[in-house]
mmCIF file of C-alpha atoms in Angstrom:
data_model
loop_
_atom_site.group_PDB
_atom_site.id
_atom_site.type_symbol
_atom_site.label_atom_id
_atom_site.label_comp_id
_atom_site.label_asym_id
_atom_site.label_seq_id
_atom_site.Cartn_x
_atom_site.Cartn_y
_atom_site.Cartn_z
ATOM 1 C CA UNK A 1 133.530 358.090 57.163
ATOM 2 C CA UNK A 2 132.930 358.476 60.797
ATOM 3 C CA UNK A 3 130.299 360.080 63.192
ATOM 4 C CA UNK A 4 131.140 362.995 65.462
ATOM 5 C CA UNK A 5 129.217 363.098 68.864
ATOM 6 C CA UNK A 6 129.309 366.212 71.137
ATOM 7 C CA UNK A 7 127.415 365.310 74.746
ATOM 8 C CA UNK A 8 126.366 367.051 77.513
ATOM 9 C CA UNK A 9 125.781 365.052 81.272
ATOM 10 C CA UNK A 10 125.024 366.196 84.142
ATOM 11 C CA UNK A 11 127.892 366.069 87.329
ATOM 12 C CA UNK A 12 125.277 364.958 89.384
ATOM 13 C CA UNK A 13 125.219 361.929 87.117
ATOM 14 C CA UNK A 14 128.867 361.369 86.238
ATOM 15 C CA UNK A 15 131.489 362.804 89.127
ATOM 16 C CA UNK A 16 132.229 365.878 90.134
ATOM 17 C CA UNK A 17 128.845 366.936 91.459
ATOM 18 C CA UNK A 18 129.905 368.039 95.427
ATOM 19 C CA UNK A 19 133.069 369.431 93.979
ATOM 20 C CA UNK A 20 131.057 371.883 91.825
ATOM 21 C CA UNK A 21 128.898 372.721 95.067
ATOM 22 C CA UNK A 22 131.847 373.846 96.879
ATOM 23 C CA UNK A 23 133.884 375.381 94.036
ATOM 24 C CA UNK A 24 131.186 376.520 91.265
ATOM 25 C CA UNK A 25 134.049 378.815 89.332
ATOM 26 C CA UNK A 26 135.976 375.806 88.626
ATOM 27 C CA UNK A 27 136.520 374.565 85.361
ATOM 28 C CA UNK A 28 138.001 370.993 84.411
ATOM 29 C CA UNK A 29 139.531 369.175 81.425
ATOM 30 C CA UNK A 30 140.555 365.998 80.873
ATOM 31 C CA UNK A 31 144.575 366.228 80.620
ATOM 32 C CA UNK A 32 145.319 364.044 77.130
ATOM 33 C CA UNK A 33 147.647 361.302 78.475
ATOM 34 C CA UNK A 34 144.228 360.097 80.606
ATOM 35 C CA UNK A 35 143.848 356.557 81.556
ATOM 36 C CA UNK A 36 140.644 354.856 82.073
ATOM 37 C CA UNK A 37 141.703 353.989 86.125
ATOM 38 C CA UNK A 38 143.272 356.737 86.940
ATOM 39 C CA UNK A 39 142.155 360.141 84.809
ATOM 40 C CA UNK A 40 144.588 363.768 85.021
ATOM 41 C CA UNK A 41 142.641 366.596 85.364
ATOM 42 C CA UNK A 42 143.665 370.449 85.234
ATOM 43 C CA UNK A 43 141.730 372.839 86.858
ATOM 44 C CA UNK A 44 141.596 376.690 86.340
ATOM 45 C CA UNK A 45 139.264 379.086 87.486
ATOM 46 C CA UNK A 46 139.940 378.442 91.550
ATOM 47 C CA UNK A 47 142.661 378.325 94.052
ATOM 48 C CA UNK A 48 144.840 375.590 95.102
ATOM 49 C CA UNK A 49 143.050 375.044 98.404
ATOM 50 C CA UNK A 50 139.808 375.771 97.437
ATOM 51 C CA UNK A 51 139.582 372.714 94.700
ATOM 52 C CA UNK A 52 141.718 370.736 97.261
ATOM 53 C CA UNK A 53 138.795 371.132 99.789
ATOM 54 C CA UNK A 54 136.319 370.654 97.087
ATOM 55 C CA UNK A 55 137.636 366.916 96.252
ATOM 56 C CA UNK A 56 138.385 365.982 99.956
ATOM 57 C CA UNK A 57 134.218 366.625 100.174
ATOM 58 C CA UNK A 58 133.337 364.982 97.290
ATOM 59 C CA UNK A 59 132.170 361.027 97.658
ATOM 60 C CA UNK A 60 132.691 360.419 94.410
ATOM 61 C CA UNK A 61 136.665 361.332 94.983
ATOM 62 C CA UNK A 62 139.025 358.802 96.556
ATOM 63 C CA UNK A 63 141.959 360.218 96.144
ATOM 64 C CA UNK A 64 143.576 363.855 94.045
ATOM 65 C CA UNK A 65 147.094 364.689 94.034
ATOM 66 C CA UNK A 66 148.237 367.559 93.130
ATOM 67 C CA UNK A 67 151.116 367.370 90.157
ATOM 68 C CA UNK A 68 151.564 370.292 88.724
ATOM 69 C CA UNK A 69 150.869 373.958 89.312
ATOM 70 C CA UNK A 70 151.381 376.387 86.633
ATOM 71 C CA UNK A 71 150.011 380.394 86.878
ATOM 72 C CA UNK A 72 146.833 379.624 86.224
ATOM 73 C CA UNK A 73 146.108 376.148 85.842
ATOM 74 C CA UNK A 74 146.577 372.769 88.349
ATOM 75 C CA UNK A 75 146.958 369.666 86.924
ATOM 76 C CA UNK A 76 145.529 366.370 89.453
ATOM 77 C CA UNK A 77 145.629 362.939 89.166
ATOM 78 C CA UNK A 78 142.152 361.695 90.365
ATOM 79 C CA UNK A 79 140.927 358.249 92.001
ATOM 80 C CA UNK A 80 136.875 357.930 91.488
ATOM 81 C CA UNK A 81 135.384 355.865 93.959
ATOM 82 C CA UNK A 82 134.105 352.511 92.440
ATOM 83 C CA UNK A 83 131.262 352.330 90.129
ATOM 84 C CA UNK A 84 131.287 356.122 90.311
ATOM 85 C CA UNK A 85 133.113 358.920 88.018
ATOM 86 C CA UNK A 86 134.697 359.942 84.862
ATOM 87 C CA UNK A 87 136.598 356.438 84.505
ATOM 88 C CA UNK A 88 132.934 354.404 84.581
ATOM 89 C CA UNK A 89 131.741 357.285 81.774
ATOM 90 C CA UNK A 90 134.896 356.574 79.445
ATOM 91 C CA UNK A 91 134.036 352.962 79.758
ATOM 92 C CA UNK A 92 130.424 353.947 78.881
ATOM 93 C CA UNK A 93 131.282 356.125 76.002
ATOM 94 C CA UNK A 94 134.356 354.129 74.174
ATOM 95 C CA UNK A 95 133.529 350.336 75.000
ATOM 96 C CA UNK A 96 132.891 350.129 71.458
ATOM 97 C CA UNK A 97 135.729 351.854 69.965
ATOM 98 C CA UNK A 98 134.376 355.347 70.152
ATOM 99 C CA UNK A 99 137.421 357.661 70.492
ATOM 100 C CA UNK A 100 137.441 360.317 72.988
ATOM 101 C CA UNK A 101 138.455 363.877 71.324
ATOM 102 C CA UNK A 102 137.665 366.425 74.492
ATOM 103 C CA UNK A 103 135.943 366.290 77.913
ATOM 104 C CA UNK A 104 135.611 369.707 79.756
ATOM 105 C CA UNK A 105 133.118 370.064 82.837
ATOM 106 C CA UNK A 106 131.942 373.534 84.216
ATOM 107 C CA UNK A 107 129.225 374.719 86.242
ATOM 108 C CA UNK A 108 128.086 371.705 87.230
ATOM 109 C CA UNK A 109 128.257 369.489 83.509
ATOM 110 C CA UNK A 110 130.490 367.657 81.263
ATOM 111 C CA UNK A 111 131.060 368.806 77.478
ATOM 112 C CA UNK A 112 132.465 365.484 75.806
ATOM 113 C CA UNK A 113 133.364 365.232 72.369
ATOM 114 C CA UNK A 114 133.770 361.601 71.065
ATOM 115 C CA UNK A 115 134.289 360.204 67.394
ATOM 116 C CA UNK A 116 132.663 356.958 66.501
ATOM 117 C CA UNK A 117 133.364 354.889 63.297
ATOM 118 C CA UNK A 118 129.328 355.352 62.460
ATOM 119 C CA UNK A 119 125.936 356.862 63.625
ATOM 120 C CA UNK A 120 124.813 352.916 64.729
ATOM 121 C CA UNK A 121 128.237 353.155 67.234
ATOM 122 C CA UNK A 122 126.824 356.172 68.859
ATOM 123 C CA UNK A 123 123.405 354.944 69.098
ATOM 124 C CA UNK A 124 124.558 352.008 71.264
ATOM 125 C CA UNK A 125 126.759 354.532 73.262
ATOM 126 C CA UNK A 126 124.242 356.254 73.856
ATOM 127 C CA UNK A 127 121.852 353.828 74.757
ATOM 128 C CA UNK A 128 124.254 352.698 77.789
ATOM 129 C CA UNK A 129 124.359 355.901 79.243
ATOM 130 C CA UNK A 130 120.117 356.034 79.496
ATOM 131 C CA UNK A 131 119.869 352.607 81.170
ATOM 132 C CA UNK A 132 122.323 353.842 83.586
ATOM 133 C CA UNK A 133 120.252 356.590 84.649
ATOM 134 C CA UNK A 134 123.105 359.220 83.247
ATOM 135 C CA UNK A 135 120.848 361.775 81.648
ATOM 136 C CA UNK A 136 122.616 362.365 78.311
ATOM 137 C CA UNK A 137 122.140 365.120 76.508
ATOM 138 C CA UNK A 138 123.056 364.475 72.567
ATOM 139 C CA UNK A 139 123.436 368.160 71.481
ATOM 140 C CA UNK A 140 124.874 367.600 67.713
ATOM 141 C CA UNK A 141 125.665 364.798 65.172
ATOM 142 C CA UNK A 142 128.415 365.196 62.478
ATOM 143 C CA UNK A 143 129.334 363.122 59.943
ATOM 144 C CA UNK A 144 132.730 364.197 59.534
ATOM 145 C CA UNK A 145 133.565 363.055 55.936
ATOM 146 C CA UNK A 146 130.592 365.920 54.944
ATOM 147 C CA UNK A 147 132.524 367.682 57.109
ATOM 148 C CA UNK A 148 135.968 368.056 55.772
ATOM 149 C CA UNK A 149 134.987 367.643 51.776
ATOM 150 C CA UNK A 150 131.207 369.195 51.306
ATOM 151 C CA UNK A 151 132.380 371.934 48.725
ATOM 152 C CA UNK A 152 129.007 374.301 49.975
ATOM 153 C CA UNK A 153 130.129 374.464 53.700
ATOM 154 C CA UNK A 154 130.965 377.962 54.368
ATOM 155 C CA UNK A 155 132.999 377.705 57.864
ATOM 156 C CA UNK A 156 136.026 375.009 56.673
ATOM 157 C CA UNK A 157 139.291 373.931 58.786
ATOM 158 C CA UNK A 158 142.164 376.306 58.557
ATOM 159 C CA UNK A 159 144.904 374.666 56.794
ATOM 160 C CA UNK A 160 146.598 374.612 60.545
ATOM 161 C CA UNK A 161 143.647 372.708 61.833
ATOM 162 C CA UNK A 162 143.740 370.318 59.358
ATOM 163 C CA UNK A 163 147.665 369.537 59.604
ATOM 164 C CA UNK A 164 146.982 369.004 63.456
ATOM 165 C CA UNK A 165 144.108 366.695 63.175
ATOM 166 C CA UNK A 166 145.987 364.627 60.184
ATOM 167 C CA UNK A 167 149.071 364.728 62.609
ATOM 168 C CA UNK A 168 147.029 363.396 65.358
ATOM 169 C CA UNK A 169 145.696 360.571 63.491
ATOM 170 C CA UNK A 170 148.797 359.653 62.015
ATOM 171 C CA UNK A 171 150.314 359.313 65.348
ATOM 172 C CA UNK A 172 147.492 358.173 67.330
ATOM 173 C CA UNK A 173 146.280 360.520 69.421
ATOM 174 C CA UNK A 174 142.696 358.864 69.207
ATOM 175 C CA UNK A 175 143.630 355.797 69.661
ATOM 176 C CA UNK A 176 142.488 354.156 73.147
ATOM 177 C CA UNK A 177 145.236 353.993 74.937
ATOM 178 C CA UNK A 178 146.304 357.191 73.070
ATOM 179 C CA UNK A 179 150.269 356.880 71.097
ATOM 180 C CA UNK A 180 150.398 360.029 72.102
ATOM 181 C CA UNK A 181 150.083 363.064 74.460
ATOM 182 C CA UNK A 182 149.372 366.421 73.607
ATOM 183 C CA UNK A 183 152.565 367.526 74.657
ATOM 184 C CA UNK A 184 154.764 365.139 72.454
ATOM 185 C CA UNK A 185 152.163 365.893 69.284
ATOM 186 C CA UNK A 186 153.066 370.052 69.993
ATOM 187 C CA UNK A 187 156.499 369.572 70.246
ATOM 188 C CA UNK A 188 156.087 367.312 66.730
ATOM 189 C CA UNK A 189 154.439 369.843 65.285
ATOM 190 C CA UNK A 190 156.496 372.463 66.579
ATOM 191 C CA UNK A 191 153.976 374.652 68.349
ATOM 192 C CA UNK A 192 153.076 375.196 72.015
ATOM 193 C CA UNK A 193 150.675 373.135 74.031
ATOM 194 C CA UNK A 194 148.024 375.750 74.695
ATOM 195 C CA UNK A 195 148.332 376.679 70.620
ATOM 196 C CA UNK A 196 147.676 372.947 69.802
ATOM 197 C CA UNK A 197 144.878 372.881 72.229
ATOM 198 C CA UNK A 198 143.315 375.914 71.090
ATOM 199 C CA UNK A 199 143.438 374.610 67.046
ATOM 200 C CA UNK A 200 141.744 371.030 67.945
ATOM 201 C CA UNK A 201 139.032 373.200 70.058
ATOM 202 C CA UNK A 202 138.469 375.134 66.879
ATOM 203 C CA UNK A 203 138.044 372.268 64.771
ATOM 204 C CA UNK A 204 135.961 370.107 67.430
ATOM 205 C CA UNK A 205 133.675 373.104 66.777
ATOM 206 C CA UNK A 206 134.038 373.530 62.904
ATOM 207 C CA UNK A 207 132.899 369.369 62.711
ATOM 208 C CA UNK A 208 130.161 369.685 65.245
ATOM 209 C CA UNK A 209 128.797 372.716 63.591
ATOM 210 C CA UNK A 210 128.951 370.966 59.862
ATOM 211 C CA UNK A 211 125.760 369.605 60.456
ATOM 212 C CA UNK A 212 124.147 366.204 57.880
ATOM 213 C CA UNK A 213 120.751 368.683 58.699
ATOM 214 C CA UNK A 214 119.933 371.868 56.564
ATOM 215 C CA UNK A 215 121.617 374.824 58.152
ATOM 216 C CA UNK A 216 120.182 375.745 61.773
ATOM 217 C CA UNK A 217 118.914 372.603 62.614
ATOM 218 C CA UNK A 218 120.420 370.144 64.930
ATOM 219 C CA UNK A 219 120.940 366.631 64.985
ATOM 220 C CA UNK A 220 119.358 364.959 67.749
ATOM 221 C CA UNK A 221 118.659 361.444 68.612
ATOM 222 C CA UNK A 222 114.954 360.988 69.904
#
């Protein structure tokens, strides 16, 4: 049994905040080979020099080099300025084995989704974020056992949502450092990238909607 936590934090908080002044349309996710020092992040939803600009403004942005450019996406590797960032929030989130399933920031906040072995985990997670002033919001709380096996949930994993979270355990895709990317875990499974990102979105949202509450209530911490 473990505990599913999806967040929401502020930019202003975290990193990212002058970057989202300058380029508001810009959408980032955490690329899944991410380190804690040194995170990849693709962008979409902007220009090449626009988000170049964007991070050259920001203070909490050292450094961002440009890797990859695809149609629609860029993919960066990103130096946060000490103390500061998204590499100080992993710390904050996994220091106690919490395992970091997906970060996405837009309009000015960070969606993470993060798996903890138990609710008591999460608690102390959370905890660090408050005394550091990071103004955390806890949107849902799912226990994912209840999750996968409650035989009255209505919205289940597909069976292709299942094999690709199974797969990713089995090869370690949540472990910290992970034992595997996304890329090499698609190519295992014999599907695209963007089709094995789009089934562990769907499922991220299946667990965080299978809620330990009665249906239509969320679970909160106070």
């Amino acid at each position: 049994m473990s505990t599913i936590a999806d967040l929401r934090l502020p930019a202003a908080d975290t990193a990212l905040a002058a970057t989202f002044e300058r380029a508001p349309e810009a959408t980032f996710e955490l690329e899944s080979s991410v380190s804690k020092t040194r995170p990849s992040l693709w962008v979409s939803g902007v220009d090449p020099e626009t988000v170049a600009a964007a991070f050259e403004a920001d203070p909490s942005v050292e450094t961002a080099e440009l890797l990859v450019e695809t149609g629609s996406r860029l993919l960066y590797d990103v130096t946060f300025g000490q103390g500061a960032g998204t590499g100080r929030l992993w710390d904050d989130l996994l220091a106690d084995g919490g395992s970091l399933l997906e970060a996405r920031a837009s309009d000015g906040w960070w969606q993470v989704t993060v798996r903890y072995r138990d609710r008591d985990t999460l608690c102390v997670a959370y905890d660090r974020l408050l005394e550091r002033g990071v103004n955390a919001d806890l949107r849902r709380v799912t226990d994912v056992t209840d999750a996968l096996d409650a035989e009255d949930h209505q919205t289940r994993l597909t069976p292709e949502q299942r094999e690709a979270l199974e797969a990713a355990l089995e090869y370690g895709y949540f472990e910290i450092p992970r034992g595997v990317s996304m890329e090499e875990l698609a190519e295992e499974l014999g599907i695209s990238h963007q089709a094995l990102s789009e089934r562990f979105r769907r499922a991220y949202e299946t667990l965080v909607d299978a809620e330990l509450q009665p249906a239509g209530e969320e679970s909160r911490l106070d």
